Amino acid sequence: SKAVQLCKAEGAFEQGKTYTVTCETKGDSVSVEFDNSVKLSGSDPSLATKKTGYRLVVKGGGVLFDDFAVLSLE
């Protein structure tokens, strides 16, 4: 599938600091909230289709994920 940018973070993220991130997808919409009050949202019709997985794209120095969990809220 082709990558589509749905939103862009404008908030400040301090290098080396740990953040809690909550991401929710519902139908054709996605929302992401960070514990530093940065909130992102976007939508695209392709989000409402069945998938085998998702990918996260980060520009810049990179990102590390720890204690990652995927939950079904059905």
mmJSON file of the N, C-alpha and C atoms, coordinates in Angstrom:
{"data_MODEL":{"atom_site":{
"group_PDB":["ATOM","ATOM","ATOM","ATOM","ATOM","ATOM","ATOM","ATOM","ATOM","ATOM","ATOM","ATOM","ATOM","ATOM","ATOM","ATOM","ATOM","ATOM","ATOM","ATOM","ATOM","ATOM","ATOM","ATOM","ATOM","ATOM","ATOM","ATOM","ATOM","ATOM","ATOM","ATOM","ATOM","ATOM","ATOM","ATOM","ATOM","ATOM","ATOM","ATOM","ATOM","ATOM","ATOM","ATOM","ATOM","ATOM","ATOM","ATOM","ATOM","ATOM","ATOM","ATOM","ATOM","ATOM","ATOM","ATOM","ATOM","ATOM","ATOM","ATOM","ATOM","ATOM","ATOM","ATOM","ATOM","ATOM","ATOM","ATOM","ATOM","ATOM","ATOM","ATOM","ATOM","ATOM","ATOM","ATOM","ATOM","ATOM","ATOM","ATOM","ATOM","ATOM","ATOM","ATOM","ATOM","ATOM","ATOM","ATOM","ATOM","ATOM","ATOM","ATOM","ATOM","ATOM","ATOM","ATOM","ATOM","ATOM","ATOM","ATOM","ATOM","ATOM","ATOM","ATOM","ATOM","ATOM","ATOM","ATOM","ATOM","ATOM","ATOM","ATOM","ATOM","ATOM","ATOM","ATOM","ATOM","ATOM","ATOM","ATOM","ATOM","ATOM","ATOM","ATOM","ATOM","ATOM","ATOM","ATOM","ATOM","ATOM","ATOM","ATOM","ATOM","ATOM","ATOM","ATOM","ATOM","ATOM","ATOM","ATOM","ATOM","ATOM","ATOM","ATOM","ATOM","ATOM","ATOM","ATOM","ATOM","ATOM","ATOM","ATOM","ATOM","ATOM","ATOM","ATOM","ATOM","ATOM","ATOM","ATOM","ATOM","ATOM","ATOM","ATOM","ATOM","ATOM","ATOM","ATOM","ATOM","ATOM","ATOM","ATOM","ATOM","ATOM","ATOM","ATOM","ATOM","ATOM","ATOM","ATOM","ATOM","ATOM","ATOM","ATOM","ATOM","ATOM","ATOM","ATOM","ATOM","ATOM","ATOM","ATOM","ATOM","ATOM","ATOM","ATOM","ATOM","ATOM","ATOM","ATOM","ATOM","ATOM","ATOM","ATOM","ATOM","ATOM","ATOM","ATOM","ATOM","ATOM","ATOM","ATOM","ATOM","ATOM","ATOM","ATOM","ATOM","ATOM","ATOM","ATOM","ATOM","ATOM"],
"id":[1,2,3,4,5,6,7,8,9,10,11,12,13,14,15,16,17,18,19,20,21,22,23,24,25,26,27,28,29,30,31,32,33,34,35,36,37,38,39,40,41,42,43,44,45,46,47,48,49,50,51,52,53,54,55,56,57,58,59,60,61,62,63,64,65,66,67,68,69,70,71,72,73,74,75,76,77,78,79,80,81,82,83,84,85,86,87,88,89,90,91,92,93,94,95,96,97,98,99,100,101,102,103,104,105,106,107,108,109,110,111,112,113,114,115,116,117,118,119,120,121,122,123,124,125,126,127,128,129,130,131,132,133,134,135,136,137,138,139,140,141,142,143,144,145,146,147,148,149,150,151,152,153,154,155,156,157,158,159,160,161,162,163,164,165,166,167,168,169,170,171,172,173,174,175,176,177,178,179,180,181,182,183,184,185,186,187,188,189,190,191,192,193,194,195,196,197,198,199,200,201,202,203,204,205,206,207,208,209,210,211,212,213,214,215,216,217,218,219,220,221,222],
"type_symbol":["N","C","C","N","C","C","N","C","C","N","C","C","N","C","C","N","C","C","N","C","C","N","C","C","N","C","C","N","C","C","N","C","C","N","C","C","N","C","C","N","C","C","N","C","C","N","C","C","N","C","C","N","C","C","N","C","C","N","C","C","N","C","C","N","C","C","N","C","C","N","C","C","N","C","C","N","C","C","N","C","C","N","C","C","N","C","C","N","C","C","N","C","C","N","C","C","N","C","C","N","C","C","N","C","C","N","C","C","N","C","C","N","C","C","N","C","C","N","C","C","N","C","C","N","C","C","N","C","C","N","C","C","N","C","C","N","C","C","N","C","C","N","C","C","N","C","C","N","C","C","N","C","C","N","C","C","N","C","C","N","C","C","N","C","C","N","C","C","N","C","C","N","C","C","N","C","C","N","C","C","N","C","C","N","C","C","N","C","C","N","C","C","N","C","C","N","C","C","N","C","C","N","C","C","N","C","C","N","C","C","N","C","C","N","C","C","N","C","C","N","C","C"],
"label_atom_id":["N","CA","C","N","CA","C","N","CA","C","N","CA","C","N","CA","C","N","CA","C","N","CA","C","N","CA","C","N","CA","C","N","CA","C","N","CA","C","N","CA","C","N","CA","C","N","CA","C","N","CA","C","N","CA","C","N","CA","C","N","CA","C","N","CA","C","N","CA","C","N","CA","C","N","CA","C","N","CA","C","N","CA","C","N","CA","C","N","CA","C","N","CA","C","N","CA","C","N","CA","C","N","CA","C","N","CA","C","N","CA","C","N","CA","C","N","CA","C","N","CA","C","N","CA","C","N","CA","C","N","CA","C","N","CA","C","N","CA","C","N","CA","C","N","CA","C","N","CA","C","N","CA","C","N","CA","C","N","CA","C","N","CA","C","N","CA","C","N","CA","C","N","CA","C","N","CA","C","N","CA","C","N","CA","C","N","CA","C","N","CA","C","N","CA","C","N","CA","C","N","CA","C","N","CA","C","N","CA","C","N","CA","C","N","CA","C","N","CA","C","N","CA","C","N","CA","C","N","CA","C","N","CA","C","N","CA","C","N","CA","C","N","CA","C","N","CA","C","N","CA","C","N","CA","C","N","CA","C"],
"label_alt_id":[null,null,null,null,null,null,null,null,null,null,null,null,null,null,null,null,null,null,null,null,null,null,null,null,null,null,null,null,null,null,null,null,null,null,null,null,null,null,null,null,null,null,null,null,null,null,null,null,null,null,null,null,null,null,null,null,null,null,null,null,null,null,null,null,null,null,null,null,null,null,null,null,null,null,null,null,null,null,null,null,null,null,null,null,null,null,null,null,null,null,null,null,null,null,null,null,null,null,null,null,null,null,null,null,null,null,null,null,null,null,null,null,null,null,null,null,null,null,null,null,null,null,null,null,null,null,null,null,null,null,null,null,null,null,null,null,null,null,null,null,null,null,null,null,null,null,null,null,null,null,null,null,null,null,null,null,null,null,null,null,null,null,null,null,null,null,null,null,null,null,null,null,null,null,null,null,null,null,null,null,null,null,null,null,null,null,null,null,null,null,null,null,null,null,null,null,null,null,null,null,null,null,null,null,null,null,null,null,null,null,null,null,null,null,null,null,null,null,null,null,null,null],
"label_comp_id":["SER","SER","SER","LYS","LYS","LYS","ALA","ALA","ALA","VAL","VAL","VAL","GLN","GLN","GLN","LEU","LEU","LEU","CYS","CYS","CYS","LYS","LYS","LYS","ALA","ALA","ALA","GLU","GLU","GLU","GLY","GLY","GLY","ALA","ALA","ALA","PHE","PHE","PHE","GLU","GLU","GLU","GLN","GLN","GLN","GLY","GLY","GLY","LYS","LYS","LYS","THR","THR","THR","TYR","TYR","TYR","THR","THR","THR","VAL","VAL","VAL","THR","THR","THR","CYS","CYS","CYS","GLU","GLU","GLU","THR","THR","THR","LYS","LYS","LYS","GLY","GLY","GLY","ASP","ASP","ASP","SER","SER","SER","VAL","VAL","VAL","SER","SER","SER","VAL","VAL","VAL","GLU","GLU","GLU","PHE","PHE","PHE","ASP","ASP","ASP","ASN","ASN","ASN","SER","SER","SER","VAL","VAL","VAL","LYS","LYS","LYS","LEU","LEU","LEU","SER","SER","SER","GLY","GLY","GLY","SER","SER","SER","ASP","ASP","ASP","PRO","PRO","PRO","SER","SER","SER","LEU","LEU","LEU","ALA","ALA","ALA","THR","THR","THR","LYS","LYS","LYS","LYS","LYS","LYS","THR","THR","THR","GLY","GLY","GLY","TYR","TYR","TYR","ARG","ARG","ARG","LEU","LEU","LEU","VAL","VAL","VAL","VAL","VAL","VAL","LYS","LYS","LYS","GLY","GLY","GLY","GLY","GLY","GLY","GLY","GLY","GLY","VAL","VAL","VAL","LEU","LEU","LEU","PHE","PHE","PHE","ASP","ASP","ASP","ASP","ASP","ASP","PHE","PHE","PHE","ALA","ALA","ALA","VAL","VAL","VAL","LEU","LEU","LEU","SER","SER","SER","LEU","LEU","LEU","GLU","GLU","GLU"],
"label_asym_id":["A","A","A","A","A","A","A","A","A","A","A","A","A","A","A","A","A","A","A","A","A","A","A","A","A","A","A","A","A","A","A","A","A","A","A","A","A","A","A","A","A","A","A","A","A","A","A","A","A","A","A","A","A","A","A","A","A","A","A","A","A","A","A","A","A","A","A","A","A","A","A","A","A","A","A","A","A","A","A","A","A","A","A","A","A","A","A","A","A","A","A","A","A","A","A","A","A","A","A","A","A","A","A","A","A","A","A","A","A","A","A","A","A","A","A","A","A","A","A","A","A","A","A","A","A","A","A","A","A","A","A","A","A","A","A","A","A","A","A","A","A","A","A","A","A","A","A","A","A","A","A","A","A","A","A","A","A","A","A","A","A","A","A","A","A","A","A","A","A","A","A","A","A","A","A","A","A","A","A","A","A","A","A","A","A","A","A","A","A","A","A","A","A","A","A","A","A","A","A","A","A","A","A","A","A","A","A","A","A","A","A","A","A","A","A","A","A","A","A","A","A","A"],
"label_entity_id":["1","1","1","1","1","1","1","1","1","1","1","1","1","1","1","1","1","1","1","1","1","1","1","1","1","1","1","1","1","1","1","1","1","1","1","1","1","1","1","1","1","1","1","1","1","1","1","1","1","1","1","1","1","1","1","1","1","1","1","1","1","1","1","1","1","1","1","1","1","1","1","1","1","1","1","1","1","1","1","1","1","1","1","1","1","1","1","1","1","1","1","1","1","1","1","1","1","1","1","1","1","1","1","1","1","1","1","1","1","1","1","1","1","1","1","1","1","1","1","1","1","1","1","1","1","1","1","1","1","1","1","1","1","1","1","1","1","1","1","1","1","1","1","1","1","1","1","1","1","1","1","1","1","1","1","1","1","1","1","1","1","1","1","1","1","1","1","1","1","1","1","1","1","1","1","1","1","1","1","1","1","1","1","1","1","1","1","1","1","1","1","1","1","1","1","1","1","1","1","1","1","1","1","1","1","1","1","1","1","1","1","1","1","1","1","1","1","1","1","1","1","1"],
"label_seq_id":[1,1,1,2,2,2,3,3,3,4,4,4,5,5,5,6,6,6,7,7,7,8,8,8,9,9,9,10,10,10,11,11,11,12,12,12,13,13,13,14,14,14,15,15,15,16,16,16,17,17,17,18,18,18,19,19,19,20,20,20,21,21,21,22,22,22,23,23,23,24,24,24,25,25,25,26,26,26,27,27,27,28,28,28,29,29,29,30,30,30,31,31,31,32,32,32,33,33,33,34,34,34,35,35,35,36,36,36,37,37,37,38,38,38,39,39,39,40,40,40,41,41,41,42,42,42,43,43,43,44,44,44,45,45,45,46,46,46,47,47,47,48,48,48,49,49,49,50,50,50,51,51,51,52,52,52,53,53,53,54,54,54,55,55,55,56,56,56,57,57,57,58,58,58,59,59,59,60,60,60,61,61,61,62,62,62,63,63,63,64,64,64,65,65,65,66,66,66,67,67,67,68,68,68,69,69,69,70,70,70,71,71,71,72,72,72,73,73,73,74,74,74],
"pdbx_PDB_ins_code":[null,null,null,null,null,null,null,null,null,null,null,null,null,null,null,null,null,null,null,null,null,null,null,null,null,null,null,null,null,null,null,null,null,null,null,null,null,null,null,null,null,null,null,null,null,null,null,null,null,null,null,null,null,null,null,null,null,null,null,null,null,null,null,null,null,null,null,null,null,null,null,null,null,null,null,null,null,null,null,null,null,null,null,null,null,null,null,null,null,null,null,null,null,null,null,null,null,null,null,null,null,null,null,null,null,null,null,null,null,null,null,null,null,null,null,null,null,null,null,null,null,null,null,null,null,null,null,null,null,null,null,null,null,null,null,null,null,null,null,null,null,null,null,null,null,null,null,null,null,null,null,null,null,null,null,null,null,null,null,null,null,null,null,null,null,null,null,null,null,null,null,null,null,null,null,null,null,null,null,null,null,null,null,null,null,null,null,null,null,null,null,null,null,null,null,null,null,null,null,null,null,null,null,null,null,null,null,null,null,null,null,null,null,null,null,null,null,null,null,null,null,null],
"Cartn_x":[0.832,0.0,0.874,0.32,1.048,0.86,1.954,1.892,1.139,0.277,-0.495,-0.314,0.144,0.292,-1.073,-1.496,-2.803,-2.728,-1.585,-1.432,0.048,0.351,1.732,1.768,2.685,2.806,3.524,2.929,3.53,4.066,3.816,4.242,5.714,6.2,7.607,7.798,8.758,9.124,10.592,10.855,12.211,12.942,14.118,14.913,15.313,15.181,15.554,14.461,13.344,12.239,11.255,10.657,9.661,8.269,7.473,6.105,5.151,3.968,2.907,2.061,1.798,1.066,-0.145,-1.297,-2.502,-2.961,-3.167,-3.591,-4.879,-5.867,-7.139,-7.539,-7.916,-8.474,-9.927,-10.775,-12.197,-12.731,-13.135,-13.609,-12.502,-12.755,-11.75,-10.958,-11.033,-10.351,-9.318,-8.311,-7.289,-7.03,-6.832,-6.459,-5.304,-4.403,-3.222,-3.106,-2.877,-2.732,-1.478,-0.666,0.557,0.327,1.064,0.869,1.441,2.02,2.456,1.425,0.186,-0.965,-0.998,-0.066,-0.123,-1.189,-2.131,-3.2,-3.204,-3.309,-3.329,-4.545,-5.073,-6.154,-6.172,-6.715,-6.833,-7.753,-8.113,-8.962,-8.618,-8.882,-8.654,-9.508,-10.182,-11.031,-10.289,-8.994,-8.237,-8.112,-8.324,-8.247,-9.397,-10.501,-11.681,-11.641,-10.543,-10.424,-9.673,-9.918,-9.25,-7.757,-6.931,-5.478,-4.8,-3.577,-2.76,-1.859,-1.759,-0.919,-0.909,-0.238,-0.052,1.429,1.827,3.222,3.243,4.273,4.487,5.72,5.605,6.713,7.13,8.413,8.956,10.078,10.027,11.106,12.008,13.289,14.224,15.112,15.497,16.452,15.973,14.679,14.147,13.313,12.821,11.958,12.134,12.018,12.058,10.711,10.159,8.898,9.168,8.521,8.646,7.243,7.012,5.709,4.578,4.726,3.77,2.64,1.385,0.239,-0.801,-1.43,-2.524,-3.766,-4.812,-6.036,-7.215,-8.084,-9.33,-10.413,-11.108,-12.135,-13.536,-13.68,-14.994,-15.915],
"Cartn_y":[-1.189,0.0,1.249,2.32,3.583,4.373,4.925,5.73,7.031,7.405,8.644,9.384,10.636,11.429,11.957,11.61,12.031,13.238,13.445,14.567,14.782,15.884,16.228,16.848,16.367,16.889,18.227,19.216,20.54,20.806,19.907,20.105,19.814,20.124,19.912,18.528,17.786,16.484,16.541,16.374,16.461,15.14,15.219,14.025,13.362,12.04,11.293,11.181,11.887,11.842,10.746,10.102,9.067,9.688,9.301,9.785,8.596,8.787,7.8,8.199,7.237,7.504,6.574,7.141,6.346,6.572,5.49,5.569,4.77,5.351,4.665,4.772,3.654,3.664,3.224,3.913,3.585,3.949,2.933,3.179,3.775,4.941,5.576,6.665,6.693,7.736,7.15,7.947,7.587,8.813,8.58,9.674,9.204,10.132,9.843,10.944,10.547,11.523,11.199,12.215,12.092,12.735,12.288,12.846,14.255,14.832,16.229,17.14,16.676,17.418,17.541,16.923,16.932,15.934,16.392,15.538,15.615,14.459,14.376,13.579,13.889,13.079,13.24,12.244,12.282,11.171,11.213,10.156,9.917,8.7,8.304,7.062,6.973,5.809,4.472,4.461,3.205,2.647,3.478,2.999,2.056,2.157,1.347,-0.029,-0.377,-1.683,-2.652,-3.95,-4.98,-4.972,-5.097,-5.017,-6.16,-6.454,-7.431,-6.732,-5.394,-4.654,-3.17,-2.425,-0.982,-0.68,0.445,0.876,2.293,2.567,3.894,4.489,5.689,6.349,7.554,7.644,8.744,9.399,10.7,11.43,12.033,12.085,12.663,11.587,11.774,10.892,9.485,9.264,7.942,7.906,6.716,6.533,5.11,4.942,3.625,3.376,2.173,1.808,0.767,0.912,-0.032,-0.283,-1.476,-1.827,-1.552,-2.04,-1.838,-2.858,-2.421,-3.321,-2.934,-3.935,-3.72,-4.34,-3.546,-4.002,-3.894,-4.859,-4.8,-4.289,-3.254,-2.65,-2.958,-4.035,-4.401,-4.905],
"Cartn_z":[0.0,0.0,0.0,-0.498,-0.574,0.722,1.235,2.462,2.196,3.121,3.043,4.361,4.301,5.523,5.928,7.139,7.633,8.543,9.188,10.104,10.387,11.05,11.372,12.761,13.603,14.969,14.958,15.587,15.69,17.095,18.031,19.418,19.61,20.793,21.128,21.745,21.208,21.749,22.131,23.406,23.933,23.707,23.093,22.833,24.148,24.221,25.411,26.46,26.267,27.226,26.826,27.819,27.577,27.536,26.539,26.398,26.365,26.911,26.781,25.582,24.697,23.463,23.394,23.072,22.855,21.423,20.692,19.295,19.143,18.463,18.255,16.796,16.204,14.858,14.948,14.198,14.177,12.802,12.049,10.694,9.842,9.25,8.39,9.112,10.456,11.235,12.191,12.474,13.455,14.324,15.624,16.521,17.394,17.687,18.495,19.535,20.787,21.866,22.674,22.902,23.691,25.048,26.063,27.404,27.57,26.512,26.57,25.903,25.806,25.279,23.764,23.046,21.586,21.152,20.304,19.796,18.275,17.64,16.186,15.751,14.578,14.025,12.516,11.868,10.424,9.964,8.695,8.155,6.696,6.26,4.875,4.629,3.488,3.216,3.324,3.044,3.089,4.507,5.538,6.918,7.257,6.547,6.849,6.192,5.537,4.894,5.795,5.592,6.39,6.086,7.153,7.001,7.74,7.328,8.05,9.053,8.994,9.93,9.617,10.474,10.313,10.38,9.82,9.956,10.502,11.256,11.827,11.17,10.641,9.966,10.798,11.09,11.884,11.095,10.952,10.286,11.349,11.066,12.03,12.613,13.873,14.533,14.793,14.911,15.177,16.438,16.745,17.904,18.428,19.731,20.365,21.029,20.865,21.506,22.577,23.73,24.835,25.39,25.883,26.456,25.469,24.259,23.182,23.314,23.249,23.337,22.295,21.703,20.764,21.387,21.531,22.184,21.239,21.269,20.519,21.452,21.04,21.891,21.386,20.641,20.093,21.164],
"occupancy":[1.0,1.0,1.0,1.0,1.0,1.0,1.0,1.0,1.0,1.0,1.0,1.0,1.0,1.0,1.0,1.0,1.0,1.0,1.0,1.0,1.0,1.0,1.0,1.0,1.0,1.0,1.0,1.0,1.0,1.0,1.0,1.0,1.0,1.0,1.0,1.0,1.0,1.0,1.0,1.0,1.0,1.0,1.0,1.0,1.0,1.0,1.0,1.0,1.0,1.0,1.0,1.0,1.0,1.0,1.0,1.0,1.0,1.0,1.0,1.0,1.0,1.0,1.0,1.0,1.0,1.0,1.0,1.0,1.0,1.0,1.0,1.0,1.0,1.0,1.0,1.0,1.0,1.0,1.0,1.0,1.0,1.0,1.0,1.0,1.0,1.0,1.0,1.0,1.0,1.0,1.0,1.0,1.0,1.0,1.0,1.0,1.0,1.0,1.0,1.0,1.0,1.0,1.0,1.0,1.0,1.0,1.0,1.0,1.0,1.0,1.0,1.0,1.0,1.0,1.0,1.0,1.0,1.0,1.0,1.0,1.0,1.0,1.0,1.0,1.0,1.0,1.0,1.0,1.0,1.0,1.0,1.0,1.0,1.0,1.0,1.0,1.0,1.0,1.0,1.0,1.0,1.0,1.0,1.0,1.0,1.0,1.0,1.0,1.0,1.0,1.0,1.0,1.0,1.0,1.0,1.0,1.0,1.0,1.0,1.0,1.0,1.0,1.0,1.0,1.0,1.0,1.0,1.0,1.0,1.0,1.0,1.0,1.0,1.0,1.0,1.0,1.0,1.0,1.0,1.0,1.0,1.0,1.0,1.0,1.0,1.0,1.0,1.0,1.0,1.0,1.0,1.0,1.0,1.0,1.0,1.0,1.0,1.0,1.0,1.0,1.0,1.0,1.0,1.0,1.0,1.0,1.0,1.0,1.0,1.0,1.0,1.0,1.0,1.0,1.0,1.0,1.0,1.0,1.0,1.0,1.0,1.0],
"B_iso_or_equiv":[0.0,0.0,0.0,0.0,0.0,0.0,0.0,0.0,0.0,0.0,0.0,0.0,0.0,0.0,0.0,0.0,0.0,0.0,0.0,0.0,0.0,0.0,0.0,0.0,0.0,0.0,0.0,0.0,0.0,0.0,0.0,0.0,0.0,0.0,0.0,0.0,0.0,0.0,0.0,0.0,0.0,0.0,0.0,0.0,0.0,0.0,0.0,0.0,0.0,0.0,0.0,0.0,0.0,0.0,0.0,0.0,0.0,0.0,0.0,0.0,0.0,0.0,0.0,0.0,0.0,0.0,0.0,0.0,0.0,0.0,0.0,0.0,0.0,0.0,0.0,0.0,0.0,0.0,0.0,0.0,0.0,0.0,0.0,0.0,0.0,0.0,0.0,0.0,0.0,0.0,0.0,0.0,0.0,0.0,0.0,0.0,0.0,0.0,0.0,0.0,0.0,0.0,0.0,0.0,0.0,0.0,0.0,0.0,0.0,0.0,0.0,0.0,0.0,0.0,0.0,0.0,0.0,0.0,0.0,0.0,0.0,0.0,0.0,0.0,0.0,0.0,0.0,0.0,0.0,0.0,0.0,0.0,0.0,0.0,0.0,0.0,0.0,0.0,0.0,0.0,0.0,0.0,0.0,0.0,0.0,0.0,0.0,0.0,0.0,0.0,0.0,0.0,0.0,0.0,0.0,0.0,0.0,0.0,0.0,0.0,0.0,0.0,0.0,0.0,0.0,0.0,0.0,0.0,0.0,0.0,0.0,0.0,0.0,0.0,0.0,0.0,0.0,0.0,0.0,0.0,0.0,0.0,0.0,0.0,0.0,0.0,0.0,0.0,0.0,0.0,0.0,0.0,0.0,0.0,0.0,0.0,0.0,0.0,0.0,0.0,0.0,0.0,0.0,0.0,0.0,0.0,0.0,0.0,0.0,0.0,0.0,0.0,0.0,0.0,0.0,0.0,0.0,0.0,0.0,0.0,0.0,0.0],
"pdbx_formal_charge":[null,null,null,null,null,null,null,null,null,null,null,null,null,null,null,null,null,null,null,null,null,null,null,null,null,null,null,null,null,null,null,null,null,null,null,null,null,null,null,null,null,null,null,null,null,null,null,null,null,null,null,null,null,null,null,null,null,null,null,null,null,null,null,null,null,null,null,null,null,null,null,null,null,null,null,null,null,null,null,null,null,null,null,null,null,null,null,null,null,null,null,null,null,null,null,null,null,null,null,null,null,null,null,null,null,null,null,null,null,null,null,null,null,null,null,null,null,null,null,null,null,null,null,null,null,null,null,null,null,null,null,null,null,null,null,null,null,null,null,null,null,null,null,null,null,null,null,null,null,null,null,null,null,null,null,null,null,null,null,null,null,null,null,null,null,null,null,null,null,null,null,null,null,null,null,null,null,null,null,null,null,null,null,null,null,null,null,null,null,null,null,null,null,null,null,null,null,null,null,null,null,null,null,null,null,null,null,null,null,null,null,null,null,null,null,null,null,null,null,null,null,null],
"auth_seq_id":[1,1,1,2,2,2,3,3,3,4,4,4,5,5,5,6,6,6,7,7,7,8,8,8,9,9,9,10,10,10,11,11,11,12,12,12,13,13,13,14,14,14,15,15,15,16,16,16,17,17,17,18,18,18,19,19,19,20,20,20,21,21,21,22,22,22,23,23,23,24,24,24,25,25,25,26,26,26,27,27,27,28,28,28,29,29,29,30,30,30,31,31,31,32,32,32,33,33,33,34,34,34,35,35,35,36,36,36,37,37,37,38,38,38,39,39,39,40,40,40,41,41,41,42,42,42,43,43,43,44,44,44,45,45,45,46,46,46,47,47,47,48,48,48,49,49,49,50,50,50,51,51,51,52,52,52,53,53,53,54,54,54,55,55,55,56,56,56,57,57,57,58,58,58,59,59,59,60,60,60,61,61,61,62,62,62,63,63,63,64,64,64,65,65,65,66,66,66,67,67,67,68,68,68,69,69,69,70,70,70,71,71,71,72,72,72,73,73,73,74,74,74],
"auth_comp_id":["SER","SER","SER","LYS","LYS","LYS","ALA","ALA","ALA","VAL","VAL","VAL","GLN","GLN","GLN","LEU","LEU","LEU","CYS","CYS","CYS","LYS","LYS","LYS","ALA","ALA","ALA","GLU","GLU","GLU","GLY","GLY","GLY","ALA","ALA","ALA","PHE","PHE","PHE","GLU","GLU","GLU","GLN","GLN","GLN","GLY","GLY","GLY","LYS","LYS","LYS","THR","THR","THR","TYR","TYR","TYR","THR","THR","THR","VAL","VAL","VAL","THR","THR","THR","CYS","CYS","CYS","GLU","GLU","GLU","THR","THR","THR","LYS","LYS","LYS","GLY","GLY","GLY","ASP","ASP","ASP","SER","SER","SER","VAL","VAL","VAL","SER","SER","SER","VAL","VAL","VAL","GLU","GLU","GLU","PHE","PHE","PHE","ASP","ASP","ASP","ASN","ASN","ASN","SER","SER","SER","VAL","VAL","VAL","LYS","LYS","LYS","LEU","LEU","LEU","SER","SER","SER","GLY","GLY","GLY","SER","SER","SER","ASP","ASP","ASP","PRO","PRO","PRO","SER","SER","SER","LEU","LEU","LEU","ALA","ALA","ALA","THR","THR","THR","LYS","LYS","LYS","LYS","LYS","LYS","THR","THR","THR","GLY","GLY","GLY","TYR","TYR","TYR","ARG","ARG","ARG","LEU","LEU","LEU","VAL","VAL","VAL","VAL","VAL","VAL","LYS","LYS","LYS","GLY","GLY","GLY","GLY","GLY","GLY","GLY","GLY","GLY","VAL","VAL","VAL","LEU","LEU","LEU","PHE","PHE","PHE","ASP","ASP","ASP","ASP","ASP","ASP","PHE","PHE","PHE","ALA","ALA","ALA","VAL","VAL","VAL","LEU","LEU","LEU","SER","SER","SER","LEU","LEU","LEU","GLU","GLU","GLU"],
"auth_asym_id":["A","A","A","A","A","A","A","A","A","A","A","A","A","A","A","A","A","A","A","A","A","A","A","A","A","A","A","A","A","A","A","A","A","A","A","A","A","A","A","A","A","A","A","A","A","A","A","A","A","A","A","A","A","A","A","A","A","A","A","A","A","A","A","A","A","A","A","A","A","A","A","A","A","A","A","A","A","A","A","A","A","A","A","A","A","A","A","A","A","A","A","A","A","A","A","A","A","A","A","A","A","A","A","A","A","A","A","A","A","A","A","A","A","A","A","A","A","A","A","A","A","A","A","A","A","A","A","A","A","A","A","A","A","A","A","A","A","A","A","A","A","A","A","A","A","A","A","A","A","A","A","A","A","A","A","A","A","A","A","A","A","A","A","A","A","A","A","A","A","A","A","A","A","A","A","A","A","A","A","A","A","A","A","A","A","A","A","A","A","A","A","A","A","A","A","A","A","A","A","A","A","A","A","A","A","A","A","A","A","A","A","A","A","A","A","A","A","A","A","A","A","A"],
"auth_atom_id":["N","CA","C","N","CA","C","N","CA","C","N","CA","C","N","CA","C","N","CA","C","N","CA","C","N","CA","C","N","CA","C","N","CA","C","N","CA","C","N","CA","C","N","CA","C","N","CA","C","N","CA","C","N","CA","C","N","CA","C","N","CA","C","N","CA","C","N","CA","C","N","CA","C","N","CA","C","N","CA","C","N","CA","C","N","CA","C","N","CA","C","N","CA","C","N","CA","C","N","CA","C","N","CA","C","N","CA","C","N","CA","C","N","CA","C","N","CA","C","N","CA","C","N","CA","C","N","CA","C","N","CA","C","N","CA","C","N","CA","C","N","CA","C","N","CA","C","N","CA","C","N","CA","C","N","CA","C","N","CA","C","N","CA","C","N","CA","C","N","CA","C","N","CA","C","N","CA","C","N","CA","C","N","CA","C","N","CA","C","N","CA","C","N","CA","C","N","CA","C","N","CA","C","N","CA","C","N","CA","C","N","CA","C","N","CA","C","N","CA","C","N","CA","C","N","CA","C","N","CA","C","N","CA","C","N","CA","C","N","CA","C","N","CA","C","N","CA","C","N","CA","C","N","CA","C","N","CA","C"],
"pdbx_PDB_model_num":[1,1,1,1,1,1,1,1,1,1,1,1,1,1,1,1,1,1,1,1,1,1,1,1,1,1,1,1,1,1,1,1,1,1,1,1,1,1,1,1,1,1,1,1,1,1,1,1,1,1,1,1,1,1,1,1,1,1,1,1,1,1,1,1,1,1,1,1,1,1,1,1,1,1,1,1,1,1,1,1,1,1,1,1,1,1,1,1,1,1,1,1,1,1,1,1,1,1,1,1,1,1,1,1,1,1,1,1,1,1,1,1,1,1,1,1,1,1,1,1,1,1,1,1,1,1,1,1,1,1,1,1,1,1,1,1,1,1,1,1,1,1,1,1,1,1,1,1,1,1,1,1,1,1,1,1,1,1,1,1,1,1,1,1,1,1,1,1,1,1,1,1,1,1,1,1,1,1,1,1,1,1,1,1,1,1,1,1,1,1,1,1,1,1,1,1,1,1,1,1,1,1,1,1,1,1,1,1,1,1,1,1,1,1,1,1,1,1,1,1,1,1]
}}}
